[in-house]
PDB file of C-alpha atoms in Angstrom:
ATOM      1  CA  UNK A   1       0.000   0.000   0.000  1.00 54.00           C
ATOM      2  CA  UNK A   2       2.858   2.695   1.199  1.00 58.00           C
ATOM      3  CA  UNK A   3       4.479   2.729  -2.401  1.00 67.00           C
ATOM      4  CA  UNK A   4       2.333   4.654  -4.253  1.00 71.00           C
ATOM      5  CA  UNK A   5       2.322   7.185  -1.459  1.00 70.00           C
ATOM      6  CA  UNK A   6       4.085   9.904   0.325  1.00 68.00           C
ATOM      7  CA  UNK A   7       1.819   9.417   3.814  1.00 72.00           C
ATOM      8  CA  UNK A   8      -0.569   6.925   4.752  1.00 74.00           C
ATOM      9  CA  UNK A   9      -2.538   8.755   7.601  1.00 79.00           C
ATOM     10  CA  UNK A  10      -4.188   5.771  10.071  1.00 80.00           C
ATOM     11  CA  UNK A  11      -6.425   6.413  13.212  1.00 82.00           C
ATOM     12  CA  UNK A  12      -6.542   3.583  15.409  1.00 81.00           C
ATOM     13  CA  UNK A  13      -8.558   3.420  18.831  1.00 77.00           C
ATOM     14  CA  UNK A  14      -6.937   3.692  22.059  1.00 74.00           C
ATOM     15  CA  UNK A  15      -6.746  -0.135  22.562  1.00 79.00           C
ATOM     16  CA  UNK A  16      -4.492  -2.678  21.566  1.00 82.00           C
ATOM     17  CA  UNK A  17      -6.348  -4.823  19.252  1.00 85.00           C
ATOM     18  CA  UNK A  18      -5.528  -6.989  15.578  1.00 85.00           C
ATOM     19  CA  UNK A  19      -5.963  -3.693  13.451  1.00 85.00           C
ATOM     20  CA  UNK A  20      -4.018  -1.436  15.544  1.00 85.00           C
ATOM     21  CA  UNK A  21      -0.800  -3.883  16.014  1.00 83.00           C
ATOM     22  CA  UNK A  22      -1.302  -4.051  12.327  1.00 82.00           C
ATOM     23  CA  UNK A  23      -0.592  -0.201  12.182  1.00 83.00           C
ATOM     24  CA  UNK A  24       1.941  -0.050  14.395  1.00 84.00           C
ATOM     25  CA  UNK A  25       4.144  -2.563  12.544  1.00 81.00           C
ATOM     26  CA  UNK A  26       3.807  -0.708   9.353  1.00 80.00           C
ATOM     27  CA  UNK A  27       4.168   2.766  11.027  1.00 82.00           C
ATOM     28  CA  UNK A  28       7.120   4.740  10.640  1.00 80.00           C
ATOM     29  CA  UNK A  29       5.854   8.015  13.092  1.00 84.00           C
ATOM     30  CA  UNK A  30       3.146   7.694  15.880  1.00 87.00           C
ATOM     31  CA  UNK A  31       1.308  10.184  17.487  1.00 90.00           C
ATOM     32  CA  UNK A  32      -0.732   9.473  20.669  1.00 90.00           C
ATOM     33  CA  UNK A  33      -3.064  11.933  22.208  1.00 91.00           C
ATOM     34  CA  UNK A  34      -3.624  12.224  25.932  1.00 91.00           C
ATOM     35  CA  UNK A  35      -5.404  15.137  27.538  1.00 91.00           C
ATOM     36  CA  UNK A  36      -4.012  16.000  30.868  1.00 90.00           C
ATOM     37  CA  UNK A  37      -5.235  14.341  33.312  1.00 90.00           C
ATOM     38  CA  UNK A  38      -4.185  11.675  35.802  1.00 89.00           C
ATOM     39  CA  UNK A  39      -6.760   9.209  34.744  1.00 90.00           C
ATOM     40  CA  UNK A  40      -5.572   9.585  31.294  1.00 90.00           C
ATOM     41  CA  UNK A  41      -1.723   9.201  31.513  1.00 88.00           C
ATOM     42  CA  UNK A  42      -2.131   6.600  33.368  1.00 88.00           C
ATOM     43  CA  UNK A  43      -4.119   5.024  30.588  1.00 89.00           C
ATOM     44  CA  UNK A  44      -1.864   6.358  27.988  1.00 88.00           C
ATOM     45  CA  UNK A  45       1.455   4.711  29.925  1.00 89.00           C
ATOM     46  CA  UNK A  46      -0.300   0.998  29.753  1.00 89.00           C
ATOM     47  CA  UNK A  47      -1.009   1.879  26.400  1.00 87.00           C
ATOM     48  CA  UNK A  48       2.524   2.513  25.577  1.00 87.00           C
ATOM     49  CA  UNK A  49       3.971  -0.398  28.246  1.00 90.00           C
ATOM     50  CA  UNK A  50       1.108  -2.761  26.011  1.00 87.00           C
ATOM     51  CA  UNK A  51       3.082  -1.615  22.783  1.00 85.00           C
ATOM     52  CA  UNK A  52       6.595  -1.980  23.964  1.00 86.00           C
ATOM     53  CA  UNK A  53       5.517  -5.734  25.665  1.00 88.00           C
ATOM     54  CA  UNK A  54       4.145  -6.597  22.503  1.00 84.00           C
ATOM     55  CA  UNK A  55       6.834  -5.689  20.129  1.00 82.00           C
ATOM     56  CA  UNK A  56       9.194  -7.458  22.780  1.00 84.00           C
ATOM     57  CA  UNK A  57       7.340 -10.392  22.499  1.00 83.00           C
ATOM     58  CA  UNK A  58       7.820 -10.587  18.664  1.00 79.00           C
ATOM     59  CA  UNK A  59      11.022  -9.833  18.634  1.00 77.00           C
ATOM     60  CA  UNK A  60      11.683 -12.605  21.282  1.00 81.00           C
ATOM     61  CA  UNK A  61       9.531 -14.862  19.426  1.00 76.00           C
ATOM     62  CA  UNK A  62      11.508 -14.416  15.787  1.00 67.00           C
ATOM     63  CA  UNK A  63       8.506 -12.639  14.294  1.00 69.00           C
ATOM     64  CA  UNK A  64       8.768  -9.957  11.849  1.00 65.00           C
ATOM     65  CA  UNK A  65      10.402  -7.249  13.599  1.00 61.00           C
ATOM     66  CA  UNK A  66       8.146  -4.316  13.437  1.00 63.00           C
ATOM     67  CA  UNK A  67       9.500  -1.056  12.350  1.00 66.00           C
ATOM     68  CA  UNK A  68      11.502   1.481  14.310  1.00 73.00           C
ATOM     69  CA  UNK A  69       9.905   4.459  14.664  1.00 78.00           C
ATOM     70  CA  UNK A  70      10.727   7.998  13.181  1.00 79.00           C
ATOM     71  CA  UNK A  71       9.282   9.405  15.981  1.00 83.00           C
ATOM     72  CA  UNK A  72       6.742   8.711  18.507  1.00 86.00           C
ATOM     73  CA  UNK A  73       5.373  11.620  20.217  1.00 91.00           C
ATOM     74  CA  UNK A  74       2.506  12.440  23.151  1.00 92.00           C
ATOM     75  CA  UNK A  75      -0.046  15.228  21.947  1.00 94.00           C
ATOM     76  CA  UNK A  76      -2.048  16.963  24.435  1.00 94.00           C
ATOM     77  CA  UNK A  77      -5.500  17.442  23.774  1.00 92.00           C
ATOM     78  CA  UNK A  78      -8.175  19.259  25.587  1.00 90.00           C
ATOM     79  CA  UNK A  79      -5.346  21.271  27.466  1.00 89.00           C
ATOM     80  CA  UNK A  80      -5.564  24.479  29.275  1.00 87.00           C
ATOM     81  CA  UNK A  81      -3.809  27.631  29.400  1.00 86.00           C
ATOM     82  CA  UNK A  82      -4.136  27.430  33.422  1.00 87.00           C
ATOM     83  CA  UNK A  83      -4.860  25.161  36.506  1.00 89.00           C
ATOM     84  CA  UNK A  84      -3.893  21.392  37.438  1.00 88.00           C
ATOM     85  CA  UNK A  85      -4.191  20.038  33.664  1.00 86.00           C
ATOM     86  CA  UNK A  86      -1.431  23.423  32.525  1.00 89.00           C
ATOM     87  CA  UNK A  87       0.605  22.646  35.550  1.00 91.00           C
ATOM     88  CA  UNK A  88       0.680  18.925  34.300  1.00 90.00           C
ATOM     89  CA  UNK A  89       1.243  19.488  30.943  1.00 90.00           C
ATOM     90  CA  UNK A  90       3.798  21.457  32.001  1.00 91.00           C
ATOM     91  CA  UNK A  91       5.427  18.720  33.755  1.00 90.00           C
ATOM     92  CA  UNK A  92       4.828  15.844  30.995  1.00 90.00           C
ATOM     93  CA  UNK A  93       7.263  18.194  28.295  1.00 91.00           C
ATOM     94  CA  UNK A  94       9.494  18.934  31.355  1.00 92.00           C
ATOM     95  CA  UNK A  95      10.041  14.910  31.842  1.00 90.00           C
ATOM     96  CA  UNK A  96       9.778  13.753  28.203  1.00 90.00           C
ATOM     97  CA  UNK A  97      11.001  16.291  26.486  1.00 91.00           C
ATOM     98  CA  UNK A  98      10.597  16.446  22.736  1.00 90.00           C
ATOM     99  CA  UNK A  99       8.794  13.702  23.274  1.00 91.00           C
ATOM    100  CA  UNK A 100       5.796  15.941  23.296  1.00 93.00           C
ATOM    101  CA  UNK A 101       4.484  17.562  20.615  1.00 94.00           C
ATOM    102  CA  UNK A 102       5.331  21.505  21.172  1.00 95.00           C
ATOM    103  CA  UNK A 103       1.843  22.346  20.623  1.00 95.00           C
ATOM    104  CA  UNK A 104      -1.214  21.325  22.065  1.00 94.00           C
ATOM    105  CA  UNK A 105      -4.939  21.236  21.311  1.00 93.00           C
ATOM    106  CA  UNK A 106      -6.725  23.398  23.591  1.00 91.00           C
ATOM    107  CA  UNK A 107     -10.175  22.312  25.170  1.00 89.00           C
ATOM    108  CA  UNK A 108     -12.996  24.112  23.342  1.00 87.00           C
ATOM    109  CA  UNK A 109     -16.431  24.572  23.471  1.00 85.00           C
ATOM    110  CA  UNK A 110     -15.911  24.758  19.802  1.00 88.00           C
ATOM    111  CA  UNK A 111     -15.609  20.919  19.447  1.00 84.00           C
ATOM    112  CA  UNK A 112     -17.916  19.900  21.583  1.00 81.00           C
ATOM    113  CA  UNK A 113     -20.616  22.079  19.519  1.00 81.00           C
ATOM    114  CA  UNK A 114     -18.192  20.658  15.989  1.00 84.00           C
ATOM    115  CA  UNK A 115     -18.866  17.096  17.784  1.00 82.00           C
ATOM    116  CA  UNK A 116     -22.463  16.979  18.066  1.00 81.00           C
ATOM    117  CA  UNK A 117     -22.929  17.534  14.702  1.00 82.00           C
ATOM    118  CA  UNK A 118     -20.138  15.456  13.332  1.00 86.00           C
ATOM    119  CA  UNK A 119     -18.038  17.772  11.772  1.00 87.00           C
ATOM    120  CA  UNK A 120     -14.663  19.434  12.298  1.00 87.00           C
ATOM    121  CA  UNK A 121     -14.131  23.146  13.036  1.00 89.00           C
ATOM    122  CA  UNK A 122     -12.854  23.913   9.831  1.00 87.00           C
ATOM    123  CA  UNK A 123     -16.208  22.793   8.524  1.00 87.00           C
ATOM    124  CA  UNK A 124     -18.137  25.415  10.329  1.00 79.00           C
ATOM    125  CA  UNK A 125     -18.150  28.599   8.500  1.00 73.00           C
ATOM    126  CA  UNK A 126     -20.578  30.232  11.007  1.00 76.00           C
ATOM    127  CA  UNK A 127     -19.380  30.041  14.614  1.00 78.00           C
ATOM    128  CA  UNK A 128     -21.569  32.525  16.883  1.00 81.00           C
ATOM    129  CA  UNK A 129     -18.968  33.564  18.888  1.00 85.00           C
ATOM    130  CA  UNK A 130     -16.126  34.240  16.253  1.00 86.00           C
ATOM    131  CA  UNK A 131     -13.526  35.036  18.540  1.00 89.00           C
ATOM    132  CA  UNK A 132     -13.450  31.586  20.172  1.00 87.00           C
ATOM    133  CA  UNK A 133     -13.823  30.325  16.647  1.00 89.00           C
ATOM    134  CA  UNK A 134     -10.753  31.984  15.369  1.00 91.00           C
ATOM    135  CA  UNK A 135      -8.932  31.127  18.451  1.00 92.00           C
ATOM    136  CA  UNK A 136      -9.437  27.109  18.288  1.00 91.00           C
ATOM    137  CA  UNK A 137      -8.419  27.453  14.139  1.00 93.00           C
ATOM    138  CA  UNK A 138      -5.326  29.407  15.046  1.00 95.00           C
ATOM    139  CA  UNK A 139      -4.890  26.915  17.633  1.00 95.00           C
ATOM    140  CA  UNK A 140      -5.597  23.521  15.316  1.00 95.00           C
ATOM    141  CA  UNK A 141      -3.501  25.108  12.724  1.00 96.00           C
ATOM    142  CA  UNK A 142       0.133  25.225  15.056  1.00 97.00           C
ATOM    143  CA  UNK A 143      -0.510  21.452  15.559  1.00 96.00           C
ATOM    144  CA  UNK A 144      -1.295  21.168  12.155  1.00 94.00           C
ATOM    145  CA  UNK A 145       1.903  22.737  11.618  1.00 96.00           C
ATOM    146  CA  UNK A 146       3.946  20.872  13.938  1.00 95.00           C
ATOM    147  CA  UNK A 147       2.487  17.605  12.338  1.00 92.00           C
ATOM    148  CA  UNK A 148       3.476  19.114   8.855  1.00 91.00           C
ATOM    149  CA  UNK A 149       7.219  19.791   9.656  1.00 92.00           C
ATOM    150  CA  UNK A 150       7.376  16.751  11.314  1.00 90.00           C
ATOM    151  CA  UNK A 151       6.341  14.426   8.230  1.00 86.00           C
ATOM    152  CA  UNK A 152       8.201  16.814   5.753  1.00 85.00           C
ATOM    153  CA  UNK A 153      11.677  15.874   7.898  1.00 83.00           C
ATOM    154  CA  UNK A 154      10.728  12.309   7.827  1.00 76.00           C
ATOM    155  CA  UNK A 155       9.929  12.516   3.796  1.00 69.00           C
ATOM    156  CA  UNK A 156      13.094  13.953   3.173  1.00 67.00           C
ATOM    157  CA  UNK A 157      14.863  11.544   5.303  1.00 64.00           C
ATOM    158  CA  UNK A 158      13.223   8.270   3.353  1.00 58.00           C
ATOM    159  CA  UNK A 159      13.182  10.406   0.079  1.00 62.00           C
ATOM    160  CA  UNK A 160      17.270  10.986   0.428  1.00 63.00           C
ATOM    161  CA  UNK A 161      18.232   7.763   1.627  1.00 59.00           C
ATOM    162  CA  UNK A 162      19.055   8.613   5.282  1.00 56.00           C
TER     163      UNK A 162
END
């Protein structure tokens, strides 16, 4: 499937099932969102200990060794500028480092209105409080961003032999 492509974009659940051990061993770059809260990282760390126990185990048992990663990296979602989840978001990219995405995806009431009605923000054209509209775009487009450059380093890097 990858050869005809540039990017193969792949959005698993949070649960590690057939399909998504499938995508990991074809992945080359992983991004897992976790907003920030305790309940969450802990989920998110047994996540991540399920993935490394998993490709251990297929290593160990002669298996196709699955890919090593470009990059793997934690993105924040529903963060806030302020409070326990800012303080602890704070501390995640204090511990981990660039291991966490430089930007973040703010909590909004903008996707929980975008939610409801099964679309994304940049499918609403008219927001009634355009201010808060602008501010979650401006705010999706640095991780967009971030995503971007990431990918376009990787690209090169495959593209140029590295």
């Amino acid at each position: 499937v990858k050869d005809p492509y540039d990017l193969v974009l792949l959005d698993f659940p949070p649960s590690l099932n057939y399909s998504s051990i499938n995508g990991l061993f074809a992945s080359n770059c992983v991004i897992v969102p976790t907003p920030p809260e305790l309940v969450d990282l802990h989920s998110t760390h047994e996540f991540l200990d399920a993935i490394a126990q998993t490709f251990a185990y297929y290593e160990t048992h002669e298996f196709s060794k699955p890919n090593d990663f470009e990059f793997l990296k934690l993105l924040v979602t529903k963060a806030f500028t302020e409070g326990f989840p800012a303080e602890l978001e704070g501390g995640l990219k204090l511990m981990l480092g660039d291991r966490v995405m430089k930007n973040s995806i703010l909590g909004s009431k903008v996707f929980s209105n975008t939610t409801a009605a099964y679309t994304t923000p940049y499918e609403v054209y008219k927001y009634k409080d355009r201010q808060t509209y602008n501010r979650c775009i401006d705010n999706l487009d640095s991780v967009v961003t971030e995503f971007e450059e990431l990918l376009k380093e990787k690209i090169w890097r495959i593209n140029n032999g590295d």
